[in-house]
Tab-separated table of C-alpha atoms and ligand atoms in Angstrom:
chain	number	residue	atom	x	y	z
A	13	MET	CA	-0.039	0.192	-0.249
A	14	ILE	CA	0.837	3.525	-0.806
A	15	VAL	CA	-0.133	6.439	0.913
A	16	SER	CA	0.982	9.818	-0.594
A	17	LEU	CA	0.970	13.586	1.265
A	18	ARG	CA	0.856	16.227	1.115
A	19	LYS	CA	3.425	18.594	1.327
A	20	GLU	CA	1.912	20.243	4.736
A	21	ALA	CA	1.402	17.260	5.979
A	22	ASP	CA	2.280	15.463	9.806
A	23	ARG	CA	4.779	12.985	9.155
A	24	GLN	CA	4.008	11.754	12.023
A	25	GLU	CA	0.618	11.834	13.049
A	26	VAL	CA	-0.169	10.092	9.319
A	27	VAL	CA	1.514	7.224	11.150
A	28	ARG	CA	0.482	6.873	14.239
A	29	GLU	CA	-3.205	7.095	12.102
A	30	LEU	CA	-2.115	4.170	9.886
A	31	ALA	CA	-0.535	2.187	13.129
A	32	ALA	CA	-3.795	2.417	14.648
A	33	ARG	CA	-5.378	0.901	11.910
A	34	GLY	CA	-3.157	-2.228	12.165
A	35	ILE	CA	-0.812	-0.055	9.571
A	36	ALA	CA	3.074	-0.470	9.388
A	37	VAL	CA	5.049	2.096	7.588
A	38	ALA	CA	7.843	0.378	5.695
A	39	SER	CA	9.511	2.570	4.500
A	40	VAL	CA	9.234	6.864	3.572
A	41	GLU	CA	10.030	7.228	0.229
A	42	GLU	CA	9.778	11.210	-1.532
A	43	ASP	CA	7.658	10.848	-5.158
A	44	ARG	CA	9.424	13.178	-8.254
A	45	GLU	CA	7.042	16.774	-7.325
A	46	GLY	CA	8.725	16.082	-3.934
A	47	GLY	CA	5.569	14.935	-1.765
A	48	VAL	CA	5.848	12.353	0.664
A	49	LEU	CA	5.338	8.982	0.728
A	50	LEU	CA	4.514	6.369	2.949
A	51	VAL	CA	5.242	2.217	1.393
A	52	ALA	CA	3.185	0.603	3.953
A	53	SER	CA	2.934	-3.156	5.023
A	54	PRO	CA	0.721	-5.334	3.741
A	55	CYS	CA	-1.921	-7.285	6.554
A	56	SER	CA	-4.297	-9.431	6.900
A	57	VAL	CA	-7.799	-7.437	7.072
A	58	VAL	CA	-7.325	-4.893	4.705
A	59	PRO	CA	-8.862	-1.459	5.149
A	60	SER	CA	-10.443	1.354	3.087
A	61	ALA	CA	-8.383	3.766	0.690
A	62	ALA	CA	-11.065	5.757	1.546
A	63	ASP	CA	-10.955	4.946	5.535
A	64	ILE	CA	-7.711	6.197	5.321
A	65	GLU	CA	-8.392	8.982	2.426
A	66	ARG	CA	-9.518	10.593	6.445
A	67	ILE	CA	-6.769	10.889	7.648
A	68	PRO	CA	-5.689	14.429	7.904
A	69	GLY	CA	-1.957	15.094	5.683
A	70	VAL	CA	-3.224	12.479	3.648
A	71	ARG	CA	-3.548	13.448	-0.367
A	72	SER	CA	-4.352	9.406	-1.736
A	73	VAL	CA	-4.040	5.682	-1.585
A	74	ALA	CA	-3.233	3.601	-4.104
A	75	LEU	CA	-3.706	-0.288	-1.632
A	76	ALA	CA	-1.903	-3.199	-3.401
A	77	LYS	CA	-3.527	-5.861	-5.794
A	78	SER	CA	-2.412	-9.129	-3.732
A	79	PRO	CA	-0.838	-9.122	-0.981
A	80	HIS	CA	1.430	-10.944	-2.503
A	81	PRO	CA	1.838	-8.240	-5.542
A	82	ARG	CA	5.322	-9.994	-7.481
A	83	VAL	CA	3.682	-14.105	-7.230
A	84	SER	CA	0.060	-12.865	-9.089
A	85	ALA	CA	2.671	-10.705	-11.823
A	86	GLN	CA	4.816	-13.629	-12.035
A	87	GLY	CA	3.200	-15.991	-14.047
A	88	PRO	CA	3.141	-19.324	-15.241
A	89	THR	CA	6.045	-20.226	-16.803
A	90	VAL	CA	9.119	-19.867	-14.815
A	91	ASP	CA	12.992	-20.502	-17.174
A	92	VAL	CA	15.032	-22.431	-15.543
A	93	ALA	CA	18.662	-22.478	-17.608
A	94	GLY	CA	16.598	-23.448	-20.452
A	95	VAL	CA	14.044	-25.891	-19.620
A	96	ARG	CA	11.169	-23.944	-19.010
A	97	ILE	CA	8.805	-24.122	-16.222
A	98	GLY	CA	4.023	-24.705	-16.813
A	99	GLY	CA	5.031	-24.768	-20.238
A	100	ALA	CA	2.907	-26.903	-23.174
A	101	SER	CA	5.708	-30.551	-21.528
A	102	PRO	CA	5.362	-31.581	-18.671
A	103	VAL	CA	9.027	-31.878	-16.374
A	104	LEU	CA	10.440	-34.905	-14.649
A	105	MET	CA	12.822	-34.332	-12.180
A	106	ALA	CA	14.648	-37.273	-10.215
A	107	GLY	CA	16.741	-38.951	-8.705
A	108	PRO	CA	17.830	-40.171	-4.998
A	109	CYS	CA	16.549	-38.305	-1.681
A	110	SER	CA	20.101	-38.262	-0.818
A	111	VAL	CA	23.637	-38.286	-2.400
A	112	GLU	CA	25.787	-40.948	-1.399
A	113	SER	CA	28.414	-41.171	-3.015
A	114	GLU	CA	29.475	-40.110	-6.939
A	115	GLU	CA	28.511	-43.291	-8.635
A	116	GLN	CA	25.172	-43.347	-7.708
A	117	VAL	CA	24.197	-40.085	-9.189
A	118	ARG	CA	26.046	-40.913	-11.947
A	119	ALA	CA	23.734	-43.795	-12.230
A	120	CYS	CA	21.291	-42.024	-12.247
A	121	ALA	CA	21.725	-39.460	-14.601
A	122	ALA	CA	22.020	-41.887	-16.858
A	123	ALA	CA	19.876	-44.123	-16.330
A	124	LEU	CA	17.226	-40.765	-16.199
A	125	ALA	CA	18.121	-38.681	-19.314
A	126	PRO	CA	17.421	-40.765	-21.124
A	127	LEU	CA	13.401	-41.875	-19.425
A	128	GLY	CA	13.302	-37.854	-20.516
A	129	ALA	CA	14.119	-36.856	-17.002
A	130	ARG	CA	15.608	-32.965	-17.025
A	131	PHE	CA	16.468	-31.850	-13.527
A	132	LEU	CA	17.883	-34.343	-11.737
A	133	ARG	CA	17.443	-34.206	-7.897
A	134	GLY	CA	18.857	-34.700	-5.130
A	135	GLY	CA	20.249	-33.249	-1.391
A	136	ALA	CA	23.761	-32.759	-0.149
A	137	PHE	CA	22.257	-31.634	2.738
A	138	LYS	CA	19.496	-33.058	4.624
A	139	PRO	CA	17.301	-32.046	6.918
A	140	ARG	CA	16.529	-35.127	9.310
A	141	THR	CA	13.907	-35.443	12.507
A	142	SER	CA	16.441	-36.681	14.092
A	143	PRO	CA	20.028	-36.035	15.035
A	144	TYR	CA	21.392	-38.936	14.328
A	145	ALA	CA	20.038	-40.022	11.243
A	146	PHE	CA	22.298	-39.703	8.369
A	147	GLN	CA	22.889	-35.159	7.326
A	148	GLY	CA	23.891	-35.925	3.624
A	149	VAL	CA	27.508	-36.233	2.299
A	150	GLY	CA	27.779	-31.897	2.101
A	151	HIS	CA	29.793	-30.563	-0.281
A	152	PRO	CA	31.927	-32.553	-2.337
A	153	GLY	CA	28.205	-33.922	-2.682
A	154	LEU	CA	26.846	-30.434	-5.308
A	155	ARG	CA	30.502	-31.034	-7.272
A	156	TRP	CA	28.605	-34.604	-7.859
A	157	LEU	CA	25.555	-33.527	-8.497
A	158	ARG	CA	26.784	-31.004	-11.620
A	159	GLU	CA	28.558	-33.666	-12.419
A	160	ALA	CA	27.314	-36.170	-13.393
A	161	ALA	CA	24.103	-33.420	-14.650
A	162	ASP	CA	26.042	-31.611	-16.447
A	163	ALA	CA	27.645	-35.730	-17.948
A	164	HIS	CA	23.852	-36.314	-19.547
A	165	GLY	CA	21.916	-32.373	-20.437
A	166	MET	CA	20.289	-32.298	-17.797
A	167	ARG	CA	19.761	-29.359	-14.706
A	168	VAL	CA	20.734	-29.598	-10.998
A	169	VAL	CA	17.415	-28.968	-8.480
A	170	THR	CA	19.229	-29.794	-5.236
A	171	GLU	CA	18.111	-28.464	-1.845
A	172	VAL	CA	19.462	-25.616	0.540
A	173	LEU	CA	19.458	-25.923	4.936
A	174	SER	CA	21.129	-23.317	5.659
A	175	GLU	CA	21.776	-19.494	4.409
A	176	ASN	CA	25.583	-20.387	5.272
A	177	ASP	CA	25.401	-22.969	1.387
A	178	VAL	CA	23.186	-20.652	-0.284
A	179	PRO	CA	26.400	-19.033	-2.304
A	180	ALA	CA	27.799	-22.589	-2.746
A	181	VAL	CA	24.639	-24.322	-3.086
A	182	ALA	CA	23.398	-21.227	-5.968
A	183	GLU	CA	27.336	-22.154	-8.166
A	184	ALA	CA	26.091	-26.068	-8.610
A	185	ALA	CA	22.475	-25.587	-8.851
A	186	ASP	CA	20.298	-24.684	-11.331
A	187	LEU	CA	17.280	-24.411	-9.350
A	188	LEU	CA	17.117	-24.001	-5.213
A	189	GLN	CA	15.450	-26.029	-3.669
A	190	ILE	CA	13.482	-24.763	0.068
A	191	GLY	CA	12.505	-27.909	1.524
A	192	SER	CA	9.216	-27.756	3.642
A	193	ARG	CA	10.566	-27.781	6.664
A	194	ASN	CA	11.981	-24.293	6.113
A	195	MET	CA	8.945	-22.990	3.863
A	196	GLN	CA	9.383	-19.742	6.273
A	197	ASN	CA	12.845	-20.100	8.180
A	198	PHE	CA	12.018	-16.736	6.228
A	199	ALA	CA	16.070	-15.562	7.127
A	200	LEU	CA	16.819	-18.587	4.607
A	201	LEU	CA	14.332	-17.094	1.869
A	202	ARG	CA	16.342	-13.919	1.854
A	203	ALA	CA	19.210	-15.311	1.171
A	204	ALA	CA	18.394	-18.385	-0.897
A	205	GLY	CA	16.050	-14.949	-3.462
A	206	SER	CA	19.016	-12.723	-2.903
A	207	ALA	CA	21.376	-15.883	-4.995
A	208	GLY	CA	18.689	-14.280	-8.469
A	209	LYS	CA	18.532	-17.834	-9.577
A	210	PRO	CA	15.003	-19.104	-9.954
A	211	VAL	CA	13.765	-20.968	-6.483
A	212	LEU	CA	11.944	-24.672	-6.406
A	213	LEU	CA	10.011	-23.442	-2.466
A	214	LYS	CA	7.692	-27.337	-1.430
A	215	ARG	CA	5.656	-26.170	1.174
A	216	SER	CA	5.218	-26.786	4.617
A	217	MET	CA	3.908	-29.974	6.143
A	218	SER	CA	1.097	-27.345	8.000
A	219	ALA	CA	1.290	-23.963	6.051
A	220	THR	CA	-2.222	-22.149	3.732
A	221	VAL	CA	-1.746	-22.070	0.670
A	222	GLU	CA	-1.736	-17.611	1.761
A	223	GLU	CA	1.665	-18.826	3.095
A	224	TRP	CA	2.432	-20.923	0.374
A	225	LEU	CA	2.292	-17.901	-1.692
A	226	LEU	CA	4.082	-15.601	0.798
A	227	ALA	CA	7.133	-17.510	0.945
A	228	GLY	CA	7.234	-16.857	-3.018
A	229	GLU	CA	6.430	-13.403	-2.462
A	230	TYR	CA	9.752	-13.372	0.305
A	231	LEU	CA	12.247	-15.240	-2.599
A	232	LEU	CA	10.742	-12.682	-5.714
A	233	ALA	CA	10.938	-9.478	-3.836
A	234	HIS	CA	14.288	-10.397	-2.391
A	235	GLY	CA	15.575	-10.985	-5.732
A	236	ALA	CA	14.799	-14.401	-7.290
A	237	SER	CA	14.484	-15.206	-10.693
A	238	GLY	CA	11.207	-16.858	-10.722
A	239	VAL	CA	9.670	-19.434	-8.120
A	240	VAL	CA	8.461	-22.951	-8.955
A	241	PHE	CA	5.798	-24.837	-6.125
A	242	CYS	CA	6.156	-27.812	-4.589
A	243	GLU	CA	3.291	-29.820	-3.855
A	244	ARG	CA	4.923	-32.796	-1.544
A	245	GLY	CA	1.371	-33.390	0.972
A	246	ILE	CA	0.772	-31.584	3.709
A	247	ARG	CA	0.260	-33.775	7.509
A	248	GLY	CA	-3.081	-35.439	8.022
A	249	PHE	CA	-4.933	-37.809	10.410
A	250	ASP	CA	-4.142	-40.980	8.829
A	251	ALA	CA	-0.962	-42.643	9.261
A	252	SER	CA	-1.574	-45.228	6.729
A	253	MET	CA	-0.016	-42.273	3.898
A	254	ARG	CA	2.987	-40.589	5.524
A	255	ASN	CA	1.366	-37.067	3.718
A	256	LEU	CA	-1.740	-36.024	2.081
A	257	LEU	CA	-1.045	-35.095	-1.403
A	258	ASP	CA	-3.234	-31.091	-1.599
A	259	LEU	CA	-4.762	-31.750	-4.745
A	260	SER	CA	-7.290	-29.490	-4.600
A	261	ALA	CA	-3.722	-27.233	-3.639
A	262	VAL	CA	-2.435	-28.164	-6.862
A	263	ALA	CA	-5.389	-27.190	-9.237
A	264	LEU	CA	-5.300	-23.364	-6.676
A	265	LEU	CA	-2.010	-22.726	-7.710
A	266	ALA	CA	-2.363	-23.910	-11.182
A	267	HIS	CA	-6.130	-22.946	-12.770
A	268	VAL	CA	-6.352	-20.078	-10.531
A	269	HIS	CA	-4.035	-18.385	-9.552
A	270	ARG	CA	-1.542	-19.273	-12.627
A	271	LEU	CA	1.818	-21.070	-11.502
A	272	PRO	CA	3.424	-23.827	-11.941
A	273	VAL	CA	3.934	-25.895	-9.285
A	274	ILE	CA	5.100	-29.101	-9.195
A	275	VAL	CA	4.097	-32.439	-7.274
A	276	ASP	CA	6.489	-33.882	-5.000
A	277	PRO	CA	4.842	-37.982	-4.749
A	278	SER	CA	7.130	-39.781	-2.913
A	279	HIS	CA	7.394	-37.180	-0.051
A	280	ALA	CA	3.651	-37.363	-0.209
A	281	THR	CA	2.857	-41.125	-0.282
A	282	GLY	CA	5.881	-42.448	1.852
A	283	ARG	CA	5.676	-45.921	-0.583
A	284	ARG	CA	6.872	-46.312	-3.195
A	285	ALA	CA	3.207	-48.245	-4.788
A	286	ARG	CA	1.461	-45.569	-4.360
A	287	VAL	CA	4.526	-42.722	-6.620
A	288	ALA	CA	2.871	-44.085	-9.385
A	289	PRO	CA	-1.061	-43.071	-8.823
A	290	LYS	CA	-0.528	-39.634	-7.470
A	291	ALA	CA	1.486	-38.991	-10.188
A	292	ARG	CA	-0.832	-39.764	-11.801
A	293	ALA	CA	-3.187	-37.366	-10.586
A	294	GLY	CA	-0.952	-34.557	-10.206
A	295	ARG	CA	-0.838	-34.052	-13.243
A	296	ALA	CA	-4.202	-34.796	-13.903
A	297	ALA	CA	-5.257	-31.530	-11.097
A	298	GLY	CA	-2.473	-29.155	-13.531
A	299	ALA	CA	1.633	-29.976	-12.337
A	300	ALA	CA	3.615	-27.877	-14.288
A	301	GLY	CA	6.084	-31.779	-13.791
A	302	LEU	CA	7.304	-33.745	-10.508
A	303	MET	CA	10.037	-34.327	-9.055
A	304	ILE	CA	10.531	-38.804	-8.182
A	305	GLU	CA	12.768	-39.784	-5.997
A	306	THR	CA	14.332	-42.972	-6.916
A	307	HIS	CA	17.756	-45.545	-6.405
A	308	PRO	CA	20.427	-47.509	-7.983
A	309	ALA	CA	19.258	-50.010	-4.695
A	310	PRO	CA	16.511	-48.426	-2.318
A	311	GLY	CA	17.055	-51.560	0.216
A	312	GLU	CA	20.665	-49.348	0.681
A	313	ALA	CA	19.296	-46.287	0.322
A	314	ARG	CA	20.388	-44.321	4.096
A	315	SER	CA	17.151	-42.145	3.736
A	316	ASP	CA	13.304	-42.692	1.735
A	317	GLY	CA	14.717	-46.506	0.919
A	318	PRO	CA	10.349	-47.456	1.005
A	319	GLN	CA	9.223	-44.822	-0.993
A	320	ALA	CA	12.068	-45.005	-3.713
A	321	ILE	CA	11.282	-45.923	-6.885
A	322	PRO	CA	14.023	-48.944	-7.653
A	323	LEU	CA	16.394	-47.149	-11.291
A	324	SER	CA	15.317	-50.792	-12.772
A	325	GLY	CA	11.873	-49.784	-12.234
A	326	MET	CA	11.331	-45.574	-13.655
A	327	ALA	CA	11.452	-46.477	-17.016
A	328	GLU	CA	8.330	-48.741	-16.420
A	329	LEU	CA	6.794	-45.786	-14.586
A	330	VAL	CA	7.627	-42.845	-16.804
A	331	ALA	CA	5.834	-44.714	-19.098
A	332	SER	CA	2.567	-45.743	-17.631
A	333	LEU	CA	2.917	-40.797	-17.075
A	334	ARG	CA	2.773	-41.196	-20.609
A	335	HIS	CA	-0.899	-43.515	-21.435
A	336	PRO	CA	-3.395	-41.488	-19.820
A	337	PHE	CA	-5.138	-44.813	-19.999
A	338	ALA	CA	-2.674	-47.144	-19.063
A	339	ALA	CA	-2.928	-48.488	-15.206
A	340	PRO	CA	-0.010	-47.022	-12.999
A	341	ALA	CA	2.845	-48.939	-12.922
A	342	ILE	CA	3.051	-50.026	-9.392
A	343	VAL	CA	6.831	-49.975	-9.339
A	344	ARG	CA	8.274	-53.291	-6.788
A	345	THR	CA	12.119	-53.740	-5.514
A	346	GLU	CA	13.541	-57.374	-6.362
A	347	PRO	CA	12.827	-59.063	-2.179
A	348	GLU	CA	8.929	-56.953	-2.928
A	349	ARG	CA	8.470	-58.667	-5.726
A	350	ARG	CA	9.784	-62.365	-4.481
A	351	ALA	CA	7.669	-61.529	-2.171
A	352	GLY	CA	3.954	-61.100	-3.654
A	353	GLY	CA	1.271	-59.415	-1.740
A	354	ARG	CA	0.868	-55.589	-1.287
A	355	ALA	CA	2.657	-53.175	-0.963
B	57	PEP	C1	13.250	-33.871	-0.701
B	57	PEP	O1	13.196	-33.344	-1.618
B	57	PEP	O2	14.462	-34.505	-0.203
B	57	PEP	C2	12.779	-33.482	1.426
B	57	PEP	C3	13.888	-33.379	2.097
B	57	PEP	O3	11.736	-33.182	0.978
B	57	PEP	P1	10.276	-32.545	1.850
B	57	PEP	O4	11.269	-30.979	2.372
B	57	PEP	O5	9.802	-31.760	1.002
B	57	PEP	O6	10.565	-33.580	3.080
B	58	MN	MN1	13.843	-37.582	0.301
């Protein structure tokens, strides 16, 4: 909101009057004619312009149409190092949950690129619920990802966990990932945005859509070249799923807000057998692409093994996504196949 003052206005008094209406002044600027402009931060209850114009000294008021104007203006596509997310072709991002070794990410890139995956994913820095769980290989993992992706013409998407790591992650990655647990880590959002690159913003498991969009606004306000949203499931009450994939939010972002949104069916379900059906549902809801976890040997994965599609099963999975009326592939690991029964 921009409040323009008359020359004779008592600035302090106007600021007090605005504060009494719940509006905080973020900055005071001069307009072209030497008048004063108060730039006020958006508040959840937007008062009417007429009410503010009654404050003595106020000449005019411009209310922002949206609490997240940069997100609203972004549009449905984001370019990531020459790959268009949100265009006519759906984008596949795939790779391991955690980067574990150079061989592992090389094997993933070599198998995934021929399937049409444009992005190699994998966490070098891992946000883990337990401090005793594998925390990621750190900086060498960034280099392994970059080299493996480059060898196969892929882009890199990887998570940045701390402000300190932003420069290194921004150098290695084409798309910086903000994980679910950090969606409202505002210091990290500011730092990640200021790298000037596109960001994949995963929705917090307990965030409203509005909070998610405002987190995107932080990134754009601090310099991100674009924001791609990622729905990865929210907390539900049913323990039979790791999370609850919010397809309504996907449809809302894609069709109402007209923003690029990716669906992550791996974290949404937690079980590999449910990944393909949820991937299909995500696409049907309007997702611009999918992010799927895979591993050369899921039984040996250092994180999220139960939801990883075996690398050898990715071709079957991708083929089933291409044919809208085919039954989704229920991909199992070898031990699961031998054991039979439900996955
Ligand atoms: C991930 O994609 O590696 C990850 C940790 O996901 P999320 O932040 O959605 O839990
Ligand atoms: Mn994971």
